[in-house]
PDB file of C-alpha atoms in Angstrom:
ATOM      1  CA  MET A   1    -108.020-107.672 -24.992  1.00  0.00           C
ATOM      2  CA  PRO A   2    -105.356-105.306 -26.413  1.00  0.00           C
ATOM      3  CA  SER A   3    -105.597-104.403 -30.094  1.00  0.00           C
ATOM      4  CA  GLN A   4    -103.035-105.685 -32.585  1.00  0.00           C
ATOM      5  CA  ALA A   5    -101.840-102.109 -33.156  1.00  0.00           C
ATOM      6  CA  LEU A   6    -101.182-101.686 -29.417  1.00  0.00           C
ATOM      7  CA  LEU A   7     -99.298-105.008 -29.241  1.00  0.00           C
ATOM      8  CA  ASP A   8     -97.272-104.130 -32.350  1.00  0.00           C
ATOM      9  CA  GLY A   9     -96.383-100.738 -30.881  1.00  0.00           C
ATOM     10  CA  GLN A  10     -95.321-102.242 -27.568  1.00  0.00           C
ATOM     11  CA  ALA A  11     -93.130-104.825 -29.331  1.00  0.00           C
ATOM     12  CA  PHE A  12     -91.569-102.178 -31.560  1.00  0.00           C
ATOM     13  CA  LEU A  13     -90.803 -99.865 -28.621  1.00  0.00           C
ATOM     14  CA  ALA A  14     -89.357-102.698 -26.509  1.00  0.00           C
ATOM     15  CA  ASP A  15     -86.968-103.595 -29.340  1.00  0.00           C
ATOM     16  CA  ASN A  16     -86.228 -99.957 -30.176  1.00  0.00           C
ATOM     17  CA  ALA A  17     -85.248 -99.233 -26.552  1.00  0.00           C
ATOM     18  CA  THR A  18     -82.241-101.556 -26.998  1.00  0.00           C
ATOM     19  CA  LYS A  19     -80.839 -99.655 -29.983  1.00  0.00           C
ATOM     20  CA  PRO A  20     -77.775 -97.412 -29.586  1.00  0.00           C
ATOM     21  CA  GLY A  21     -78.558 -93.801 -28.741  1.00  0.00           C
ATOM     22  CA  VAL A  22     -82.276 -94.329 -28.058  1.00  0.00           C
ATOM     23  CA  ILE A  23     -83.342 -92.769 -24.750  1.00  0.00           C
ATOM     24  CA  THR A  24     -86.597 -93.699 -23.001  1.00  0.00           C
ATOM     25  CA  THR A  25     -88.229 -91.234 -20.613  1.00  0.00           C
ATOM     26  CA  LYS A  26     -90.375 -92.119 -17.567  1.00  0.00           C
ATOM     27  CA  SER A  27     -93.543 -91.602 -19.627  1.00  0.00           C
ATOM     28  CA  GLY A  28     -92.413 -94.096 -22.272  1.00  0.00           C
ATOM     29  CA  LEU A  29     -91.461 -91.548 -24.932  1.00  0.00           C
ATOM     30  CA  GLN A  30     -88.353 -92.614 -26.800  1.00  0.00           C
ATOM     31  CA  TYR A  31     -86.071 -90.265 -28.674  1.00  0.00           C
ATOM     32  CA  LEU A  32     -82.869 -90.269 -30.656  1.00  0.00           C
ATOM     33  CA  VAL A  33     -80.762 -87.132 -31.025  1.00  0.00           C
ATOM     34  CA  LEU A  34     -79.911 -86.702 -34.708  1.00  0.00           C
ATOM     35  CA  ARG A  35     -78.397 -83.241 -34.213  1.00  0.00           C
ATOM     36  CA  GLU A  36     -77.906 -81.205 -31.055  1.00  0.00           C
ATOM     37  CA  GLY A  37     -79.153 -77.635 -30.970  1.00  0.00           C
ATOM     38  CA  GLU A  38     -77.674 -74.558 -29.349  1.00  0.00           C
ATOM     39  CA  GLY A  39     -80.607 -72.198 -28.942  1.00  0.00           C
ATOM     40  CA  LYS A  40     -83.497 -71.935 -26.499  1.00  0.00           C
ATOM     41  CA  SER A  41     -85.585 -74.854 -25.272  1.00  0.00           C
ATOM     42  CA  PRO A  42     -89.350 -74.352 -25.436  1.00  0.00           C
ATOM     43  CA  THR A  43     -91.747 -74.608 -22.511  1.00  0.00           C
ATOM     44  CA  LYS A  44     -95.447 -75.515 -22.665  1.00  0.00           C
ATOM     45  CA  LYS A  45     -96.219 -71.785 -22.834  1.00  0.00           C
ATOM     46  CA  ASP A  46     -94.144 -71.151 -25.965  1.00  0.00           C
ATOM     47  CA  THR A  47     -94.847 -71.392 -29.684  1.00  0.00           C
ATOM     48  CA  VAL A  48     -92.451 -73.322 -31.917  1.00  0.00           C
ATOM     49  CA  VAL A  49     -91.563 -73.385 -35.593  1.00  0.00           C
ATOM     50  CA  VAL A  50     -90.632 -76.880 -36.784  1.00  0.00           C
ATOM     51  CA  ASN A  51     -90.057 -79.045 -39.793  1.00  0.00           C
ATOM     52  CA  TYR A  52     -91.264 -82.587 -39.280  1.00  0.00           C
ATOM     53  CA  ARG A  53     -92.076 -85.906 -40.889  1.00  0.00           C
ATOM     54  CA  GLY A  54     -94.526 -88.355 -39.297  1.00  0.00           C
ATOM     55  CA  THR A  55     -94.664 -92.050 -40.123  1.00  0.00           C
ATOM     56  CA  LEU A  56     -96.453 -95.147 -38.951  1.00  0.00           C
ATOM     57  CA  LEU A  57     -94.377 -98.094 -37.728  1.00  0.00           C
ATOM     58  CA  ASN A  58     -94.630 -99.661 -41.202  1.00  0.00           C
ATOM     59  CA  GLY A  59     -92.892 -96.596 -42.692  1.00  0.00           C
ATOM     60  CA  VAL A  60     -95.973 -95.039 -44.294  1.00  0.00           C
ATOM     61  CA  GLU A  61     -95.668 -91.248 -44.109  1.00  0.00           C
ATOM     62  CA  PHE A  62     -98.897 -89.608 -42.956  1.00  0.00           C
ATOM     63  CA  ASP A  63     -97.736 -85.992 -42.704  1.00  0.00           C
ATOM     64  CA  SER A  64     -94.698 -83.874 -43.477  1.00  0.00           C
ATOM     65  CA  SER A  65     -93.786 -80.202 -43.548  1.00  0.00           C
ATOM     66  CA  TYR A  66     -91.115 -81.115 -46.117  1.00  0.00           C
ATOM     67  CA  LEU A  67     -93.690 -81.719 -48.864  1.00  0.00           C
ATOM     68  CA  ALA A  68     -93.354 -79.478 -51.901  1.00  0.00           C
ATOM     69  CA  GLY A  69     -94.728 -76.016 -51.290  1.00  0.00           C
ATOM     70  CA  ARG A  70     -95.201 -76.411 -47.543  1.00  0.00           C
ATOM     71  CA  GLU A  71     -93.788 -74.008 -45.017  1.00  0.00           C
ATOM     72  CA  PRO A  72     -92.448 -75.090 -41.621  1.00  0.00           C
ATOM     73  CA  ALA A  73     -95.246 -75.590 -39.085  1.00  0.00           C
ATOM     74  CA  GLU A  74     -95.852 -73.095 -36.278  1.00  0.00           C
ATOM     75  CA  PHE A  75     -97.958 -73.945 -33.221  1.00  0.00           C
ATOM     76  CA  PRO A  76     -98.209 -73.568 -29.436  1.00  0.00           C
ATOM     77  CA  VAL A  77     -96.404 -76.399 -27.643  1.00  0.00           C
ATOM     78  CA  LYS A  78     -99.412 -77.058 -25.399  1.00  0.00           C
ATOM     79  CA  ARG A  79    -101.666 -77.776 -28.421  1.00  0.00           C
ATOM     80  CA  VAL A  80     -99.970 -80.940 -29.713  1.00  0.00           C
ATOM     81  CA  ILE A  81     -99.982 -84.591 -28.634  1.00  0.00           C
ATOM     82  CA  LYS A  82     -98.380 -85.471 -25.295  1.00  0.00           C
ATOM     83  CA  GLY A  83     -95.338 -87.097 -26.910  1.00  0.00           C
ATOM     84  CA  TRP A  84     -94.562 -83.912 -28.796  1.00  0.00           C
ATOM     85  CA  ILE A  85     -95.116 -81.706 -25.736  1.00  0.00           C
ATOM     86  CA  GLU A  86     -92.585 -83.743 -23.791  1.00  0.00           C
ATOM     87  CA  GLY A  87     -90.141 -84.215 -26.660  1.00  0.00           C
ATOM     88  CA  LEU A  88     -90.046 -80.588 -27.780  1.00  0.00           C
ATOM     89  CA  GLN A  89     -89.044 -79.489 -24.280  1.00  0.00           C
ATOM     90  CA  LEU A  90     -85.971 -81.757 -24.499  1.00  0.00           C
ATOM     91  CA  MET A  91     -84.763 -79.945 -27.606  1.00  0.00           C
ATOM     92  CA  LYS A  92     -82.931 -76.681 -28.235  1.00  0.00           C
ATOM     93  CA  GLU A  93     -83.294 -74.499 -31.313  1.00  0.00           C
ATOM     94  CA  GLY A  94     -81.381 -76.047 -34.206  1.00  0.00           C
ATOM     95  CA  ALA A  95     -81.802 -79.599 -32.882  1.00  0.00           C
ATOM     96  CA  LYS A  96     -83.188 -82.504 -34.875  1.00  0.00           C
ATOM     97  CA  PHE A  97     -84.622 -85.470 -32.957  1.00  0.00           C
ATOM     98  CA  LYS A  98     -86.495 -88.611 -33.827  1.00  0.00           C
ATOM     99  CA  PHE A  99     -89.440 -89.308 -31.496  1.00  0.00           C
ATOM    100  CA  PHE A 100     -90.863 -92.794 -31.041  1.00  0.00           C
ATOM    101  CA  ILE A 101     -94.239 -92.172 -29.448  1.00  0.00           C
ATOM    102  CA  PRO A 102     -96.354 -94.865 -27.749  1.00  0.00           C
ATOM    103  CA  SER A 103    -100.054 -94.691 -28.554  1.00  0.00           C
ATOM    104  CA  GLU A 104    -101.001 -93.358 -25.103  1.00  0.00           C
ATOM    105  CA  LEU A 105     -98.786 -90.299 -25.770  1.00  0.00           C
ATOM    106  CA  ALA A 106    -100.135 -89.954 -29.325  1.00  0.00           C
ATOM    107  CA  TYR A 107    -103.807 -90.353 -30.305  1.00  0.00           C
ATOM    108  CA  GLY A 108    -104.613 -93.417 -28.166  1.00  0.00           C
ATOM    109  CA  LYS A 109    -107.819 -95.326 -28.780  1.00  0.00           C
ATOM    110  CA  ARG A 110    -109.392 -92.550 -30.875  1.00  0.00           C
ATOM    111  CA  GLY A 111    -106.769 -92.475 -33.635  1.00  0.00           C
ATOM    112  CA  ALA A 112    -106.613 -89.477 -35.971  1.00  0.00           C
ATOM    113  CA  GLY A 113    -108.547 -89.379 -39.191  1.00  0.00           C
ATOM    114  CA  LEU A 114    -108.074 -91.910 -41.943  1.00  0.00           C
ATOM    115  CA  ASP A 115    -104.312 -92.253 -41.647  1.00  0.00           C
ATOM    116  CA  ILE A 116    -103.694 -93.003 -37.960  1.00  0.00           C
ATOM    117  CA  GLY A 117    -105.664 -95.874 -36.497  1.00  0.00           C
ATOM    118  CA  ALA A 118    -106.561 -96.539 -32.875  1.00  0.00           C
ATOM    119  CA  ASP A 119    -103.684 -97.507 -30.573  1.00  0.00           C
ATOM    120  CA  GLU A 120    -100.958 -96.680 -33.138  1.00  0.00           C
ATOM    121  CA  ALA A 121     -97.426 -95.855 -32.025  1.00  0.00           C
ATOM    122  CA  LEU A 122     -95.919 -93.110 -34.196  1.00  0.00           C
ATOM    123  CA  ILE A 123     -92.487 -91.991 -35.354  1.00  0.00           C
ATOM    124  CA  PHE A 124     -91.669 -88.336 -35.953  1.00  0.00           C
ATOM    125  CA  GLU A 125     -88.498 -86.709 -37.177  1.00  0.00           C
ATOM    126  CA  VAL A 126     -88.597 -83.162 -35.778  1.00  0.00           C
ATOM    127  CA  GLU A 127     -86.322 -80.215 -36.469  1.00  0.00           C
ATOM    128  CA  LEU A 128     -86.787 -77.311 -34.029  1.00  0.00           C
ATOM    129  CA  LEU A 129     -86.185 -74.124 -36.006  1.00  0.00           C
ATOM    130  CA  LYS A 130     -87.389 -71.379 -33.655  1.00  0.00           C
ATOM    131  CA  VAL A 131     -88.922 -70.830 -30.208  1.00  0.00           C
ATOM    132  CA  TRP A 132     -91.246 -67.877 -29.712  1.00  0.00           C
ATOM    133  CA  GLU A 133     -91.615 -67.125 -26.021  1.00  0.00           C
ATOM    134  CA  ASP A 134     -95.205 -66.330 -25.061  1.00  0.00           C
TER     135      ASP A 134
END
């Protein structure tokens, strides 16, 4: 039997898919372009520098690079959750997107620490600042 978190995520994403500007990929990732970019697009081999804010479906923020004193995050594209790997490659430097990530493209049944439970769909606002080609 599916968990309540999985059912809630599926219902949210089904409704969200009908909203203006929301694009759904074959994998189920949804995204909304908040600002187009003009620079390079990253590949799985590249490293990116981003600002981001992650929230649960109920709006609770679990992580943000915008918090006081934090620098933008820098990491290899291939080392993040599947939804980010796919979504980042759709962006160009300077772009700002909102990702709506189904649980199977996020942390799935294992969840992530105390903040992200099993089967949770996640929302991320991501600003791609720089692509470092590896």
